[in-house]
Amino acid sequence: MQKNLIPIYKEKEIYTIFYDTEQNKLYRFSHRKLGSSLTYMGLFFLFLYGSKMLNGIYQHYRNPLLDLFLFVVLLISCFVISKVLMNQFYFQRMEHHEFYNKDNMKHIADMGRKQLRRELILGLGLCLFLSLIGLVLFVMIRQIEPLIVFGLGLVPIYIILLTRPFTRNVILKKFQRKEIDL
């Protein structure tokens, strides 16, 4: 995903409209089907049962330095996973851009701001809560499973932050006030 592309509106699981901040154009990228819910459930159980095996190894060698190392490795790997998921989710074809009139853009911006609020309140809020619980439990009981719960909550947080929500909010406000000409 290019840095100058900011998602401003998502139409269900069909497409997302991106605003190019450098060229002042809109692009519509279709979504890819990343897999079924059975695939995700399978991965979830793989992580849980794999973590029990890792926990058996971890218990023999645990110390604060290993905890810090695992924490840093998890932060980095969750960020990489988030970037890969974000890039794989969209068919990124920029051959032609979209045209919308100002009134239609105001409506899209209104809907985009509602989506952004929902993402920040529900998505970011729940994932932060989940991550904090996982981190606190990891520190308290020193088991691998809570660290994995922390990581599972961290991936969506990174994905939300990769959409640059503050820049997105500023752009959506400008579209609402009809300050951006396409």
GROMACS .gro file of C-alpha atoms in nm:
model
  182
    1MET     CA    1   0.000   0.000   0.000
    2GLN     CA    2   0.144   0.336  -0.098
    3LYS     CA    3   0.194   0.598   0.173
    4ASN     CA    4   0.004   0.866  -0.016
    5LEU     CA    5  -0.316   0.655  -0.036
    6ILE     CA    6  -0.566   0.716   0.244
    7PRO     CA    7  -0.879   0.499   0.270
    8ILE     CA    8  -1.184   0.721   0.301
    9TYR     CA    9  -1.482   0.489   0.253
   10LYS     CA   10  -1.540   0.115   0.252
   11GLU     CA   11  -1.844  -0.035   0.082
   12LYS     CA   12  -1.912  -0.355   0.276
   13GLU     CA   13  -1.668  -0.623   0.162
   14ILE     CA   14  -1.678  -0.511  -0.201
   15TYR     CA   15  -1.440  -0.215  -0.241
   16THR     CA   16  -1.267   0.074  -0.064
   17ILE     CA   17  -1.225   0.427  -0.199
   18PHE     CA   18  -0.877   0.571  -0.147
   19TYR     CA   19  -0.768   0.933  -0.178
   20ASP     CA   20  -0.426   0.999  -0.328
   21THR     CA   21  -0.287   1.296  -0.133
   22GLU     CA   22  -0.012   1.368  -0.386
   23GLN     CA   23  -0.213   1.357  -0.708
   24ASN     CA   24  -0.549   1.464  -0.565
   25LYS     CA   25  -0.734   1.166  -0.716
   26LEU     CA   26  -0.968   0.896  -0.593
   27TYR     CA   27  -0.915   0.527  -0.658
   28ARG     CA   28  -1.149   0.237  -0.594
   29PHE     CA   29  -0.979  -0.090  -0.502
   30SER     CA   30  -1.176  -0.413  -0.491
   31HIS     CA   31  -1.135  -0.642  -0.193
   32ARG     CA   32  -0.990  -0.989  -0.214
   33LYS     CA   33  -1.140  -1.284  -0.037
   34LEU     CA   34  -0.865  -1.380   0.207
   35GLY     CA   35  -1.016  -1.708   0.316
   36SER     CA   36  -1.306  -1.859   0.496
   37SER     CA   37  -1.382  -1.835   0.864
   38LEU     CA   38  -1.284  -2.202   0.894
   39THR     CA   39  -0.930  -2.109   0.786
   40TYR     CA   40  -0.912  -1.842   1.055
   41MET     CA   41  -1.051  -2.074   1.318
   42GLY     CA   42  -0.794  -2.336   1.216
   43LEU     CA   43  -0.513  -2.084   1.249
   44PHE     CA   44  -0.647  -1.972   1.586
   45PHE     CA   45  -0.647  -2.327   1.721
   46LEU     CA   46  -0.303  -2.388   1.571
   47PHE     CA   47  -0.173  -2.086   1.762
   48LEU     CA   48  -0.339  -2.198   2.083
   49TYR     CA   49  -0.219  -2.557   2.070
   50GLY     CA   50   0.121  -2.458   1.932
   51SER     CA   51   0.153  -2.214   2.217
   52LYS     CA   52   0.110  -2.496   2.469
   53MET     CA   53   0.411  -2.669   2.316
   54LEU     CA   54   0.609  -2.343   2.316
   55ASN     CA   55   0.500  -2.278   2.673
   56GLY     CA   56   0.654  -2.609   2.782
   57ILE     CA   57   0.987  -2.496   2.638
   58TYR     CA   58   0.949  -2.140   2.770
   59GLN     CA   59   0.890  -2.255   3.129
   60HIS     CA   60   1.237  -2.413   3.145
   61TYR     CA   61   1.420  -2.100   3.028
   62ARG     CA   62   1.201  -1.812   3.140
   63ASN     CA   63   1.370  -1.498   3.265
   64PRO     CA   64   1.311  -1.123   3.219
   65LEU     CA   65   1.555  -1.102   2.926
   66LEU     CA   66   1.371  -1.379   2.738
   67ASP     CA   67   1.039  -1.207   2.818
   68LEU     CA   68   1.167  -0.883   2.669
   69PHE     CA   69   1.304  -1.066   2.363
   70LEU     CA   70   0.970  -1.244   2.304
   71PHE     CA   71   0.782  -0.915   2.348
   72VAL     CA   72   1.000  -0.735   2.090
   73VAL     CA   73   0.982  -1.027   1.844
   74LEU     CA   74   0.603  -1.028   1.881
   75LEU     CA   75   0.579  -0.652   1.822
   76ILE     CA   76   0.785  -0.676   1.505
   77SER     CA   77   0.618  -0.990   1.371
   78CYS     CA   78   0.267  -0.848   1.434
   79PHE     CA   79   0.362  -0.533   1.243
   80VAL     CA   80   0.493  -0.737   0.949
   81ILE     CA   81   0.180  -0.955   0.949
   82SER     CA   82  -0.036  -0.641   0.953
   83LYS     CA   83   0.148  -0.490   0.656
   84VAL     CA   84   0.117  -0.814   0.457
   85LEU     CA   85  -0.254  -0.849   0.537
   86MET     CA   86  -0.318  -0.487   0.445
   87ASN     CA   87  -0.137  -0.521   0.112
   88GLN     CA   88  -0.303  -0.853   0.028
   89PHE     CA   89  -0.656  -0.730   0.100
   90TYR     CA   90  -0.687  -0.494  -0.199
   91PHE     CA   91  -0.652  -0.539  -0.573
   92GLN     CA   92  -0.436  -0.232  -0.629
   93ARG     CA   93  -0.488  -0.120  -0.986
   94MET     CA   94  -0.424   0.248  -1.041
   95GLU     CA   95  -0.475   0.266  -1.418
   96HIS     CA   96  -0.784   0.483  -1.388
   97HIS     CA   97  -0.922   0.696  -1.111
   98GLU     CA   98  -1.280   0.757  -0.998
   99PHE     CA   99  -1.485   1.071  -1.051
  100TYR     CA  100  -1.741   1.197  -0.801
  101ASN     CA  101  -1.920   1.528  -0.778
  102LYS     CA  102  -1.888   1.742  -0.464
  103ASP     CA  103  -2.232   1.650  -0.328
  104ASN     CA  104  -2.167   1.280  -0.371
  105MET     CA  105  -1.824   1.324  -0.208
  106LYS     CA  106  -1.985   1.496   0.090
  107HIS     CA  107  -2.214   1.194   0.133
  108ILE     CA  108  -1.919   0.953   0.099
  109ALA     CA  109  -1.721   1.161   0.350
  110ASP     CA  110  -2.013   1.153   0.598
  111MET     CA  111  -2.032   0.775   0.570
  112GLY     CA  112  -1.652   0.749   0.589
  113ARG     CA  113  -1.641   0.950   0.914
  114LYS     CA  114  -1.906   0.722   1.066
  115GLN     CA  115  -1.700   0.420   0.966
  116LEU     CA  116  -1.385   0.577   1.108
  117ARG     CA  117  -1.554   0.649   1.440
  118ARG     CA  118  -1.684   0.293   1.457
  119GLU     CA  119  -1.339   0.152   1.374
  120LEU     CA  120  -1.172   0.365   1.639
  121ILE     CA  121  -1.425   0.311   1.915
  122LEU     CA  122  -1.511  -0.054   1.862
  123GLY     CA  123  -1.213  -0.192   1.675
  124LEU     CA  124  -0.933  -0.004   1.844
  125GLY     CA  125  -1.105  -0.004   2.182
  126LEU     CA  126  -1.175  -0.379   2.192
  127CYS     CA  127  -0.834  -0.471   2.053
  128LEU     CA  128  -0.655  -0.245   2.301
  129PHE     CA  129  -0.855  -0.402   2.582
  130LEU     CA  130  -0.772  -0.753   2.457
  131SER     CA  131  -0.405  -0.666   2.414
  132LEU     CA  132  -0.375  -0.509   2.758
  133ILE     CA  133  -0.538  -0.811   2.922
  134GLY     CA  134  -0.299  -1.041   2.736
  135LEU     CA  135   0.004  -0.832   2.830
  136VAL     CA  136  -0.093  -0.802   3.196
  137LEU     CA  137  -0.163  -1.175   3.221
  138PHE     CA  138   0.169  -1.253   3.051
  139VAL     CA  139   0.355  -1.041   3.304
  140MET     CA  140   0.159  -1.184   3.597
  141ILE     CA  141   0.148  -1.557   3.521
  142ARG     CA  142   0.442  -1.582   3.277
  143GLN     CA  143   0.277  -1.812   3.026
  144ILE     CA  144   0.300  -1.792   2.646
  145GLU     CA  145  -0.077  -1.806   2.582
  146PRO     CA  146  -0.148  -1.454   2.714
  147LEU     CA  147   0.139  -1.322   2.501
  148ILE     CA  148  -0.027  -1.474   2.195
  149VAL     CA  149  -0.357  -1.313   2.297
  150PHE     CA  150  -0.166  -0.984   2.316
  151GLY     CA  151  -0.037  -1.044   1.962
  152LEU     CA  152  -0.383  -1.135   1.831
  153GLY     CA  153  -0.512  -0.802   1.961
  154LEU     CA  154  -0.210  -0.615   1.831
  155VAL     CA  155  -0.250  -0.709   1.463
  156PRO     CA  156  -0.585  -0.526   1.418
  157ILE     CA  157  -0.446  -0.228   1.610
  158TYR     CA  158  -0.156  -0.206   1.366
  159ILE     CA  159  -0.394  -0.242   1.070
  160ILE     CA  160  -0.609   0.044   1.199
  161LEU     CA  161  -0.300   0.260   1.258
  162LEU     CA  162  -0.168   0.178   0.907
  163THR     CA  163  -0.481   0.340   0.762
  164ARG     CA  164  -0.357   0.664   0.922
  165PRO     CA  165  -0.680   0.753   1.107
  166PHE     CA  166  -0.582   1.110   1.198
  167THR     CA  167  -0.488   1.204   0.841
  168ARG     CA  168  -0.799   1.022   0.725
  169ASN     CA  169  -1.017   1.228   0.960
  170VAL     CA  170  -0.866   1.556   0.835
  171ILE     CA  171  -0.923   1.457   0.471
  172LEU     CA  172  -1.280   1.348   0.540
  173LYS     CA  173  -1.355   1.679   0.712
  174LYS     CA  174  -1.219   1.864   0.408
  175PHE     CA  175  -1.443   1.660   0.180
  176GLN     CA  176  -1.740   1.734   0.405
  177ARG     CA  177  -1.669   2.108   0.385
  178LYS     CA  178  -1.611   2.072   0.007
  179GLU     CA  179  -1.259   2.212   0.037
  180ILE     CA  180  -1.099   1.948  -0.187
  181ASP     CA  181  -1.148   1.977  -0.562
  182LEU     CA  182  -1.095   1.662  -0.764
   0.00000   0.00000   0.00000
